[in-house]
mmCIF file of C-alpha atoms in Angstrom:
data_model
loop_
_atom_site.group_PDB
_atom_site.id
_atom_site.type_symbol
_atom_site.label_atom_id
_atom_site.label_comp_id
_atom_site.label_asym_id
_atom_site.label_seq_id
_atom_site.Cartn_x
_atom_site.Cartn_y
_atom_site.Cartn_z
ATOM 1 C CA UNK A 1 134.613 -26.662 61.854
ATOM 2 C CA UNK A 2 135.444 -23.640 59.700
ATOM 3 C CA UNK A 3 133.907 -22.979 56.240
ATOM 4 C CA UNK A 4 136.769 -21.424 53.815
ATOM 5 C CA UNK A 5 135.731 -19.759 49.849
ATOM 6 C CA UNK A 6 137.890 -18.908 47.457
ATOM 7 C CA UNK A 7 137.274 -17.897 43.535
ATOM 8 C CA UNK A 8 139.783 -19.664 41.085
ATOM 9 C CA UNK A 9 139.522 -18.901 37.359
ATOM 10 C CA UNK A 10 138.152 -22.581 36.365
ATOM 11 C CA UNK A 11 137.193 -24.268 33.439
ATOM 12 C CA UNK A 12 133.858 -25.420 33.286
ATOM 13 C CA UNK A 13 134.464 -28.975 32.246
ATOM 14 C CA UNK A 14 134.108 -31.968 34.300
ATOM 15 C CA UNK A 15 137.818 -32.920 34.323
ATOM 16 C CA UNK A 16 138.800 -29.539 34.912
ATOM 17 C CA UNK A 17 136.752 -29.557 38.192
ATOM 18 C CA UNK A 18 137.701 -33.234 38.906
ATOM 19 C CA UNK A 19 141.341 -31.975 38.773
ATOM 20 C CA UNK A 20 140.710 -29.026 41.392
ATOM 21 C CA UNK A 21 138.884 -31.213 43.904
ATOM 22 C CA UNK A 22 141.702 -33.863 43.997
ATOM 23 C CA UNK A 23 144.482 -31.337 44.372
ATOM 24 C CA UNK A 24 142.381 -29.698 47.132
ATOM 25 C CA UNK A 25 141.420 -32.837 48.693
ATOM 26 C CA UNK A 26 144.953 -33.595 48.731
ATOM 27 C CA UNK A 27 145.863 -30.631 51.337
ATOM 28 C CA UNK A 28 145.738 -31.916 55.129
ATOM 29 C CA UNK A 29 142.863 -30.638 57.086
ATOM 30 C CA UNK A 30 140.642 -29.863 53.741
ATOM 31 C CA UNK A 31 137.374 -31.863 53.323
ATOM 32 C CA UNK A 32 134.035 -31.181 51.975
ATOM 33 C CA UNK A 33 135.103 -29.673 49.174
ATOM 34 C CA UNK A 34 132.506 -28.084 46.813
ATOM 35 C CA UNK A 35 133.056 -26.104 43.413
ATOM 36 C CA UNK A 36 131.037 -24.057 41.119
ATOM 37 C CA UNK A 37 132.628 -23.878 37.939
ATOM 38 C CA UNK A 38 130.532 -21.497 36.235
ATOM 39 C CA UNK A 39 131.305 -18.643 39.023
ATOM 40 C CA UNK A 40 134.940 -20.391 40.272
ATOM 41 C CA UNK A 41 133.535 -20.215 43.694
ATOM 42 C CA UNK A 42 134.933 -23.057 45.658
ATOM 43 C CA UNK A 43 134.174 -23.829 49.289
ATOM 44 C CA UNK A 44 135.488 -26.362 51.886
ATOM 45 C CA UNK A 45 135.719 -26.948 55.441
ATOM 46 C CA UNK A 46 138.561 -27.443 57.995
ATOM 47 C CA UNK A 47 138.700 -28.285 61.868
ATOM 48 C CA UNK A 48 141.454 -25.924 62.142
ATOM 49 C CA UNK A 49 142.964 -22.961 60.181
ATOM 50 C CA UNK A 50 144.172 -24.685 57.010
ATOM 51 C CA UNK A 51 147.644 -23.081 55.481
ATOM 52 C CA UNK A 52 146.995 -20.573 52.370
ATOM 53 C CA UNK A 53 149.781 -21.205 50.685
ATOM 54 C CA UNK A 54 149.525 -24.702 50.893
ATOM 55 C CA UNK A 55 146.018 -24.230 49.131
ATOM 56 C CA UNK A 56 147.238 -21.832 46.703
ATOM 57 C CA UNK A 57 149.946 -24.533 45.382
ATOM 58 C CA UNK A 58 147.285 -27.204 45.066
ATOM 59 C CA UNK A 59 145.217 -24.804 43.138
ATOM 60 C CA UNK A 60 148.123 -23.969 40.716
ATOM 61 C CA UNK A 61 148.860 -28.255 40.391
ATOM 62 C CA UNK A 62 145.374 -28.232 39.352
ATOM 63 C CA UNK A 63 146.119 -25.718 36.437
ATOM 64 C CA UNK A 64 144.108 -22.857 38.043
ATOM 65 C CA UNK A 65 144.859 -19.613 39.864
ATOM 66 C CA UNK A 66 143.259 -18.211 43.135
ATOM 67 C CA UNK A 67 141.461 -15.241 42.354
ATOM 68 C CA UNK A 68 140.180 -14.143 45.664
ATOM 69 C CA UNK A 69 140.305 -15.185 49.333
ATOM 70 C CA UNK A 70 136.614 -14.889 51.121
#
């Protein structure tokens, strides 16, 4: 199991967090998505490497932008 961490420019409302959660959870191989809206920190679990482009697209589809990968 692998943990991926990234930072996004996120809003603090529940609707924003939910939209981001739904989009990221739909990426194949991504699960256990956790979002800290105040800091923009997002973590998720994977069993194998996940395509960063697909993750960035999911973030964009939710209306946000990836600021940094960790």
